[in-house]
Each structure stands twice: as C-alpha cells, then as structure tokens.
mmCIF file of N, CA and C in Angstrom:
data_model
loop_
_atom_site.group_PDB
_atom_site.id
_atom_site.type_symbol
_atom_site.label_atom_id
_atom_site.label_comp_id
_atom_site.label_asym_id
_atom_site.label_seq_id
_atom_site.Cartn_x
_atom_site.Cartn_y
_atom_site.Cartn_z
ATOM 1 N N UNK A 2 125.066 158.697 177.386
ATOM 2 C CA UNK A 2 123.974 158.099 176.654
ATOM 3 C C UNK A 2 124.245 156.624 176.424
ATOM 4 N N UNK A 3 125.466 156.308 176.093
ATOM 5 C CA UNK A 3 125.822 154.916 175.869
ATOM 6 C C UNK A 3 125.700 154.129 177.167
ATOM 7 N N UNK A 4 126.057 154.736 178.250
ATOM 8 C CA UNK A 4 125.952 154.064 179.550
ATOM 9 C C UNK A 4 124.488 153.788 179.885
ATOM 10 N N UNK A 5 123.641 154.742 179.570
ATOM 11 C CA UNK A 5 122.211 154.574 179.827
ATOM 12 C C UNK A 5 121.654 153.456 178.952
ATOM 13 N N UNK A 6 122.105 153.425 177.707
ATOM 14 C CA UNK A 6 121.676 152.381 176.776
ATOM 15 C C UNK A 6 122.166 151.018 177.245
ATOM 16 N N UNK A 7 123.411 150.963 177.684
ATOM 17 C CA UNK A 7 123.947 149.693 178.215
ATOM 18 C C UNK A 7 123.165 149.235 179.441
ATOM 19 N N UNK A 8 122.871 150.170 180.302
ATOM 20 C CA UNK A 8 122.100 149.834 181.509
ATOM 21 C C UNK A 8 120.711 149.335 181.115
ATOM 22 N N UNK A 9 120.105 150.010 180.143
ATOM 23 C CA UNK A 9 118.774 149.593 179.666
ATOM 24 C C UNK A 9 118.808 148.201 179.055
ATOM 25 N N UNK A 10 119.856 147.920 178.287
ATOM 26 C CA UNK A 10 119.995 146.594 177.653
ATOM 27 C C UNK A 10 120.214 145.518 178.702
ATOM 28 N N UNK A 11 120.998 145.850 179.723
ATOM 29 C CA UNK A 11 121.217 144.881 180.807
ATOM 30 C C UNK A 11 119.903 144.605 181.536
ATOM 31 N N UNK A 12 119.137 145.652 181.732
ATOM 32 C CA UNK A 12 117.839 145.485 182.394
ATOM 33 C C UNK A 12 116.923 144.611 181.543
ATOM 34 N N UNK A 13 116.895 144.848 180.237
ATOM 35 C CA UNK A 13 116.074 144.036 179.311
ATOM 36 C C UNK A 13 116.557 142.594 179.335
ATOM 37 N N UNK A 14 117.870 142.406 179.273
ATOM 38 C CA UNK A 14 118.417 141.045 179.329
ATOM 39 C C UNK A 14 118.036 140.359 180.634
ATOM 40 N N UNK A 15 118.130 141.101 181.730
ATOM 41 C CA UNK A 15 117.762 140.528 183.027
ATOM 42 C C UNK A 15 116.283 140.180 183.086
ATOM 43 N N UNK A 16 115.440 141.090 182.598
ATOM 44 C CA UNK A 16 113.991 140.827 182.574
ATOM 45 C C UNK A 16 113.659 139.653 181.667
ATOM 46 N N UNK A 17 114.358 139.590 180.531
ATOM 47 C CA UNK A 17 114.132 138.484 179.602
ATOM 48 C C UNK A 17 114.538 137.158 180.251
ATOM 49 N N UNK A 18 115.691 137.150 180.902
ATOM 50 C CA UNK A 18 116.145 135.939 181.587
ATOM 51 C C UNK A 18 115.173 135.519 182.674
ATOM 52 N N UNK A 19 114.659 136.491 183.420
ATOM 53 C CA UNK A 19 113.683 136.200 184.481
ATOM 54 C C UNK A 19 112.391 135.644 183.866
ATOM 55 N N UNK A 20 111.975 136.254 182.759
ATOM 56 C CA UNK A 20 110.771 135.800 182.058
ATOM 57 C C UNK A 20 110.946 134.369 181.556
ATOM 58 N N UNK A 21 112.103 134.072 180.996
ATOM 59 C CA UNK A 21 112.380 132.718 180.496
ATOM 60 C C UNK A 21 112.402 131.712 181.633
ATOM 61 N N UNK A 22 112.945 132.122 182.779
ATOM 62 C CA UNK A 22 112.965 131.234 183.943
ATOM 63 C C UNK A 22 111.540 130.941 184.389
ATOM 64 N N UNK A 23 110.676 131.956 184.382
ATOM 65 C CA UNK A 23 109.276 131.757 184.757
ATOM 66 C C UNK A 23 108.569 130.827 183.761
ATOM 67 N N UNK A 24 108.833 131.031 182.480
ATOM 68 C CA UNK A 24 108.242 130.172 181.449
ATOM 69 C C UNK A 24 108.706 128.736 181.645
ATOM 70 N N UNK A 25 109.983 128.548 181.904
ATOM 71 C CA UNK A 25 110.505 127.199 182.140
ATOM 72 C C UNK A 25 109.876 126.566 183.371
ATOM 73 N N UNK A 26 109.712 127.360 184.437
ATOM 74 C CA UNK A 26 109.080 126.831 185.653
ATOM 75 C C UNK A 26 107.640 126.397 185.376
ATOM 76 N N UNK A 27 106.906 127.238 184.675
ATOM 77 C CA UNK A 27 105.511 126.910 184.356
ATOM 78 C C UNK A 27 105.463 125.681 183.440
ATOM 79 N N UNK A 28 106.330 125.635 182.461
ATOM 80 C CA UNK A 28 106.372 124.488 181.551
ATOM 81 C C UNK A 28 106.698 123.205 182.308
ATOM 82 N N UNK A 29 107.665 123.269 183.204
ATOM 83 C CA UNK A 29 108.011 122.090 184.012
ATOM 84 C C UNK A 29 106.835 121.643 184.871
ATOM 85 N N UNK A 30 106.135 122.592 185.462
ATOM 86 C CA UNK A 30 104.968 122.267 186.296
ATOM 87 C C UNK A 30 103.878 121.586 185.459
ATOM 88 N N UNK A 31 103.616 122.142 184.297
ATOM 89 C CA UNK A 31 102.602 121.556 183.406
ATOM 90 C C UNK A 31 103.015 120.152 182.972
ATOM 91 N N UNK A 32 104.278 119.968 182.649
ATOM 92 C CA UNK A 32 104.762 118.642 182.232
ATOM 93 C C UNK A 32 104.629 117.634 183.368
ATOM 94 N N UNK A 33 104.942 118.039 184.596
ATOM 95 C CA UNK A 33 104.771 117.139 185.749
ATOM 96 C C UNK A 33 103.312 116.743 185.918
ATOM 97 N N UNK A 34 102.410 117.715 185.783
ATOM 98 C CA UNK A 34 100.983 117.436 185.905
ATOM 99 C C UNK A 34 100.515 116.489 184.801
ATOM 100 N N UNK A 35 100.994 116.732 183.589
ATOM 101 C CA UNK A 35 100.615 115.851 182.476
ATOM 102 C C UNK A 35 101.138 114.431 182.687
ATOM 103 N N UNK A 36 102.360 114.305 183.190
ATOM 104 C CA UNK A 36 102.910 112.968 183.462
ATOM 105 C C UNK A 36 102.114 112.262 184.550
ATOM 106 N N UNK A 37 101.700 113.009 185.575
ATOM 107 C CA UNK A 37 100.886 112.422 186.640
ATOM 108 C C UNK A 37 99.540 111.952 186.090
ATOM 109 N N UNK A 38 98.924 112.782 185.265
ATOM 110 C CA UNK A 38 97.644 112.400 184.662
ATOM 111 C C UNK A 38 97.818 111.190 183.744
ATOM 112 N N UNK A 39 98.918 111.174 183.004
ATOM 113 C CA UNK A 39 99.193 110.041 182.125
ATOM 114 C C UNK A 39 99.344 108.755 182.944
ATOM 115 N N UNK A 40 100.071 108.830 184.040
ATOM 116 C CA UNK A 40 100.250 107.655 184.903
ATOM 117 C C UNK A 40 98.923 107.180 185.460
ATOM 118 N N UNK A 41 98.106 108.119 185.920
ATOM 119 C CA UNK A 41 96.790 107.758 186.461
ATOM 120 C C UNK A 41 95.927 107.107 185.386
ATOM 121 N N UNK A 42 95.962 107.655 184.177
ATOM 122 C CA UNK A 42 95.169 107.081 183.091
ATOM 123 C C UNK A 42 95.684 105.701 182.707
ATOM 124 N N UNK A 43 96.997 105.531 182.701
ATOM 125 C CA UNK A 43 97.562 104.216 182.395
ATOM 126 C C UNK A 43 97.124 103.183 183.425
ATOM 127 N N UNK A 44 97.083 103.575 184.691
ATOM 128 C CA UNK A 44 96.609 102.659 185.739
ATOM 129 C C UNK A 44 95.137 102.302 185.533
ATOM 130 N N UNK A 45 94.332 103.296 185.180
ATOM 131 C CA UNK A 45 92.911 103.039 184.921
ATOM 132 C C UNK A 45 92.733 102.108 183.727
ATOM 133 N N UNK A 46 93.506 102.328 182.692
ATOM 134 C CA UNK A 46 93.427 101.475 181.497
ATOM 135 C C UNK A 46 93.821 100.047 181.855
ATOM 136 N N UNK A 47 94.877 99.899 182.632
ATOM 137 C CA UNK A 47 95.334 98.564 183.036
ATOM 138 C C UNK A 47 94.277 97.866 183.892
ATOM 139 N N UNK A 48 93.661 98.609 184.814
ATOM 140 C CA UNK A 48 92.591 98.028 185.631
ATOM 141 C C UNK A 48 91.421 97.589 184.759
ATOM 142 N N UNK A 49 91.054 98.431 183.809
ATOM 143 C CA UNK A 49 89.944 98.090 182.905
ATOM 144 C C UNK A 49 90.285 96.855 182.073
ATOM 145 N N UNK A 50 91.527 96.783 181.613
ATOM 146 C CA UNK A 50 91.955 95.631 180.816
ATOM 147 C C UNK A 50 91.865 94.354 181.648
ATOM 148 N N UNK A 51 92.320 94.422 182.895
ATOM 149 C CA UNK A 51 92.269 93.244 183.766
ATOM 150 C C UNK A 51 90.823 92.829 184.027
ATOM 151 N N UNK A 52 89.956 93.817 184.293
ATOM 152 C CA UNK A 52 88.540 93.507 184.512
ATOM 153 C C UNK A 52 87.924 92.865 183.274
ATOM 154 N N UNK A 53 88.255 93.419 182.110
ATOM 155 C CA UNK A 53 87.704 92.884 180.861
ATOM 156 C C UNK A 53 88.202 91.468 180.609
ATOM 157 N N UNK A 54 89.462 91.215 180.909
ATOM 158 C CA UNK A 54 90.001 89.872 180.706
ATOM 159 C C UNK A 54 89.286 88.869 181.615
ATOM 160 N N UNK A 55 89.026 89.255 182.855
ATOM 161 C CA UNK A 55 88.314 88.368 183.764
ATOM 162 C C UNK A 55 86.926 88.051 183.249
ATOM 163 N N UNK A 56 86.243 89.074 182.774
ATOM 164 C CA UNK A 56 84.901 88.875 182.225
ATOM 165 C C UNK A 56 84.956 88.006 180.977
ATOM 166 N N UNK A 57 85.942 88.241 180.136
ATOM 167 C CA UNK A 57 86.077 87.428 178.924
ATOM 168 C C UNK A 57 86.364 85.965 179.271
ATOM 169 N N UNK A 58 87.170 85.736 180.310
ATOM 170 C CA UNK A 58 87.440 84.352 180.726
ATOM 171 C C UNK A 58 86.159 83.666 181.204
ATOM 172 N N UNK A 59 85.346 84.383 181.935
ATOM 173 C CA UNK A 59 84.070 83.827 182.402
ATOM 174 C C UNK A 59 83.183 83.487 181.216
ATOM 175 N N UNK A 60 83.087 84.413 180.265
ATOM 176 C CA UNK A 60 82.268 84.171 179.078
ATOM 177 C C UNK A 60 82.823 83.017 178.251
ATOM 178 N N UNK A 61 84.153 82.938 178.138
ATOM 179 C CA UNK A 61 84.780 81.842 177.393
ATOM 180 C C UNK A 61 84.464 80.512 178.057
ATOM 181 N N UNK A 62 84.532 80.467 179.364
ATOM 182 C CA UNK A 62 84.224 79.246 180.103
ATOM 183 C C UNK A 62 82.768 78.836 179.876
ATOM 184 N N UNK A 63 81.873 79.808 179.913
ATOM 185 C CA UNK A 63 80.457 79.536 179.675
ATOM 186 C C UNK A 63 80.252 78.958 178.273
ATOM 187 N N UNK A 64 80.873 79.581 177.270
ATOM 188 C CA UNK A 64 80.745 79.105 175.884
ATOM 189 C C UNK A 64 81.353 77.706 175.745
ATOM 190 N N UNK A 65 82.506 77.486 176.363
ATOM 191 C CA UNK A 65 83.141 76.162 176.296
ATOM 192 C C UNK A 65 82.238 75.088 176.901
ATOM 193 N N UNK A 66 81.604 75.410 178.034
ATOM 194 C CA UNK A 66 80.681 74.458 178.660
ATOM 195 C C UNK A 66 79.501 74.155 177.747
ATOM 196 N N UNK A 67 78.947 75.200 177.153
ATOM 197 C CA UNK A 67 77.809 74.997 176.241
ATOM 198 C C UNK A 67 78.212 74.138 175.042
ATOM 199 N N UNK A 68 79.385 74.406 174.487
ATOM 200 C CA UNK A 68 79.857 73.616 173.346
ATOM 201 C C UNK A 68 80.073 72.164 173.758
ATOM 202 N N UNK A 69 80.674 71.948 174.920
ATOM 203 C CA UNK A 69 80.904 70.578 175.392
ATOM 204 C C UNK A 69 79.582 69.845 175.587
ATOM 205 N N UNK A 70 78.593 70.513 176.161
ATOM 206 C CA UNK A 70 77.275 69.894 176.344
ATOM 207 C C UNK A 70 76.639 69.561 175.001
ATOM 208 N N UNK A 71 76.723 70.489 174.090
ATOM 209 C CA UNK A 71 76.135 70.265 172.768
ATOM 210 C C UNK A 71 76.827 69.116 172.047
ATOM 211 N N UNK A 72 78.162 69.075 172.136
ATOM 212 C CA UNK A 72 78.899 67.976 171.497
ATOM 213 C C UNK A 72 78.539 66.625 172.119
ATOM 214 N N UNK A 73 78.371 66.606 173.442
ATOM 215 C CA UNK A 73 78.001 65.332 174.070
ATOM 216 C C UNK A 73 76.607 64.903 173.638
ATOM 217 N N UNK A 74 75.702 65.875 173.479
ATOM 218 C CA UNK A 74 74.358 65.555 173.001
ATOM 219 C C UNK A 74 74.375 65.040 171.572
ATOM 220 N N UNK A 75 75.166 65.666 170.730
ATOM 221 C CA UNK A 75 75.280 65.237 169.335
ATOM 222 C C UNK A 75 75.885 63.830 169.276
ATOM 223 N N UNK A 76 76.917 63.584 170.071
ATOM 224 C CA UNK A 76 77.532 62.244 170.116
ATOM 225 C C UNK A 76 76.509 61.197 170.540
ATOM 226 N N UNK A 77 75.713 61.535 171.552
ATOM 227 C CA UNK A 77 74.701 60.593 172.026
ATOM 228 C C UNK A 77 73.681 60.287 170.923
ATOM 229 N N UNK A 78 73.210 61.334 170.262
ATOM 230 C CA UNK A 78 72.216 61.129 169.193
ATOM 231 C C UNK A 78 72.826 60.323 168.058
ATOM 232 N N UNK A 79 74.072 60.607 167.704
ATOM 233 C CA UNK A 79 74.740 59.829 166.658
ATOM 234 C C UNK A 79 74.796 58.351 167.023
ATOM 235 N N UNK A 80 75.144 58.058 168.259
ATOM 236 C CA UNK A 80 75.239 56.660 168.699
ATOM 237 C C UNK A 80 73.864 55.992 168.732
ATOM 238 N N UNK A 81 72.858 56.759 169.155
ATOM 239 C CA UNK A 81 71.498 56.208 169.178
ATOM 240 C C UNK A 81 71.082 55.788 167.775
ATOM 241 N N UNK A 82 71.271 56.673 166.820
ATOM 242 C CA UNK A 82 70.842 56.342 165.459
ATOM 243 C C UNK A 82 71.733 55.286 164.815
ATOM 244 N N UNK A 83 72.964 55.182 165.277
ATOM 245 C CA UNK A 83 73.869 54.197 164.704
ATOM 246 C C UNK A 83 73.607 52.800 165.255
ATOM 247 N N UNK A 84 73.363 52.679 166.546
ATOM 248 C CA UNK A 84 73.297 51.356 167.176
ATOM 249 C C UNK A 84 71.894 50.909 167.591
ATOM 250 N N UNK A 85 70.977 51.812 167.701
ATOM 251 C CA UNK A 85 69.656 51.427 168.191
ATOM 252 C C UNK A 85 68.720 51.126 167.021
ATOM 253 N N UNK A 86 67.751 50.308 167.312
ATOM 254 C CA UNK A 86 66.721 50.007 166.305
ATOM 255 C C UNK A 86 65.725 51.163 166.278
ATOM 256 N N UNK A 87 64.948 51.264 165.193
ATOM 257 C CA UNK A 87 63.942 52.336 165.122
ATOM 258 C C UNK A 87 62.963 52.306 166.297
ATOM 259 N N UNK A 88 62.618 51.123 166.750
ATOM 260 C CA UNK A 88 61.684 51.017 167.877
ATOM 261 C C UNK A 88 62.314 51.565 169.163
ATOM 262 N N UNK A 89 63.606 51.267 169.368
ATOM 263 C CA UNK A 89 64.296 51.786 170.548
ATOM 264 C C UNK A 89 64.412 53.318 170.485
ATOM 265 N N UNK A 90 64.685 53.829 169.286
ATOM 266 C CA UNK A 90 64.784 55.275 169.119
ATOM 267 C C UNK A 90 63.451 55.932 169.443
ATOM 268 N N UNK A 91 62.361 55.363 168.932
ATOM 269 C CA UNK A 91 61.039 55.919 169.202
ATOM 270 C C UNK A 91 60.702 55.874 170.684
ATOM 271 N N UNK A 92 61.202 54.867 171.376
ATOM 272 C CA UNK A 92 60.878 54.744 172.799
ATOM 273 C C UNK A 92 61.552 55.825 173.657
ATOM 274 N N UNK A 93 62.642 56.387 173.184
ATOM 275 C CA UNK A 93 63.332 57.447 173.945
ATOM 276 C C UNK A 93 63.278 58.795 173.227
ATOM 277 N N UNK A 94 62.413 58.906 172.225
ATOM 278 C CA UNK A 94 62.328 60.136 171.442
ATOM 279 C C UNK A 94 62.086 61.357 172.328
ATOM 280 N N UNK A 95 61.136 61.253 173.252
ATOM 281 C CA UNK A 95 60.832 62.399 174.124
ATOM 282 C C UNK A 95 62.039 62.795 174.968
ATOM 283 N N UNK A 96 62.775 61.797 175.462
ATOM 284 C CA UNK A 96 63.972 62.091 176.260
ATOM 285 C C UNK A 96 65.045 62.774 175.415
ATOM 286 N N UNK A 97 65.207 62.318 174.183
ATOM 287 C CA UNK A 97 66.200 62.909 173.290
ATOM 288 C C UNK A 97 65.827 64.355 172.985
ATOM 289 N N UNK A 98 64.577 64.593 172.640
ATOM 290 C CA UNK A 98 64.121 65.945 172.321
ATOM 291 C C UNK A 98 64.285 66.851 173.541
ATOM 292 N N UNK A 99 63.918 66.349 174.719
ATOM 293 C CA UNK A 99 64.064 67.129 175.952
ATOM 294 C C UNK A 99 65.529 67.491 176.182
ATOM 295 N N UNK A 100 66.417 66.539 176.041
ATOM 296 C CA UNK A 100 67.847 66.782 176.286
ATOM 297 C C UNK A 100 68.420 67.761 175.270
ATOM 298 N N UNK A 101 68.066 67.603 174.010
ATOM 299 C CA UNK A 101 68.560 68.528 172.988
ATOM 300 C C UNK A 101 68.002 69.944 173.205
ATOM 301 N N UNK A 102 66.770 70.028 173.684
ATOM 302 C CA UNK A 102 66.185 71.327 173.991
ATOM 303 C C UNK A 102 66.932 71.986 175.153
ATOM 304 N N UNK A 103 67.269 71.202 176.162
ATOM 305 C CA UNK A 103 68.046 71.729 177.303
ATOM 306 C C UNK A 103 69.411 72.217 176.862
ATOM 307 N N UNK A 104 70.013 71.555 175.899
ATOM 308 C CA UNK A 104 71.351 71.897 175.457
ATOM 309 C C UNK A 104 71.396 73.113 174.547
ATOM 310 N N UNK A 105 70.259 73.446 173.956
ATOM 311 C CA UNK A 105 70.252 74.567 173.015
ATOM 312 C C UNK A 105 70.112 75.898 173.718
#
C-alpha cells in the first residue's frame, strides 16, 4: 500500500511539474507577445511624436512670420505718426489701412 501511495505521489509530482512547465511556457509566450506589442506601440508613438513636432514647427514658423509682419506694420505706423505731418498721413491713409488689413 505504501508503495502504491509512493508511486501515486510520484505521478502527482510528475504531473504537477509537467503542468508547471506548461504554465511557464505559456507565460513566456504571452510575455514575448506583450513585449513585441509594446515595441510596436512605442514605435508608433515615436512616429506620431515626430509627425506632431514637424507640424508644430510649421505652425510655429507661420505664427512667427505673422508676428514679424505685424511688428513691421506697427513700426511703420509708429514712424509715420512720429515723423510725418497730418497731411502726409492723410495722403497715405488708404495704403496704411490696406497694409494693416493684409497683416491681420
């Protein structure tokens, strides 16, 4: 009876060890798949970040150009009112309004 019990316990131990090996294999496979998916997602995120940075640079350049144009228009108007006579200002009023409208 003891021999039968020992044999049964050895069989259980063997089955348990085999089961644990299968669990470890499945766990390793799942972890590899998750790491692959993580790598793929990281690449996608990096690509998106690079695309967004390029778009932001374009938008920044556009805004910088608009600000530079507006500042040059403001400087021009300041100089006109500082150095020109009222009659000279009135003579170019339409041009000033047109230019400021273009800059806005």
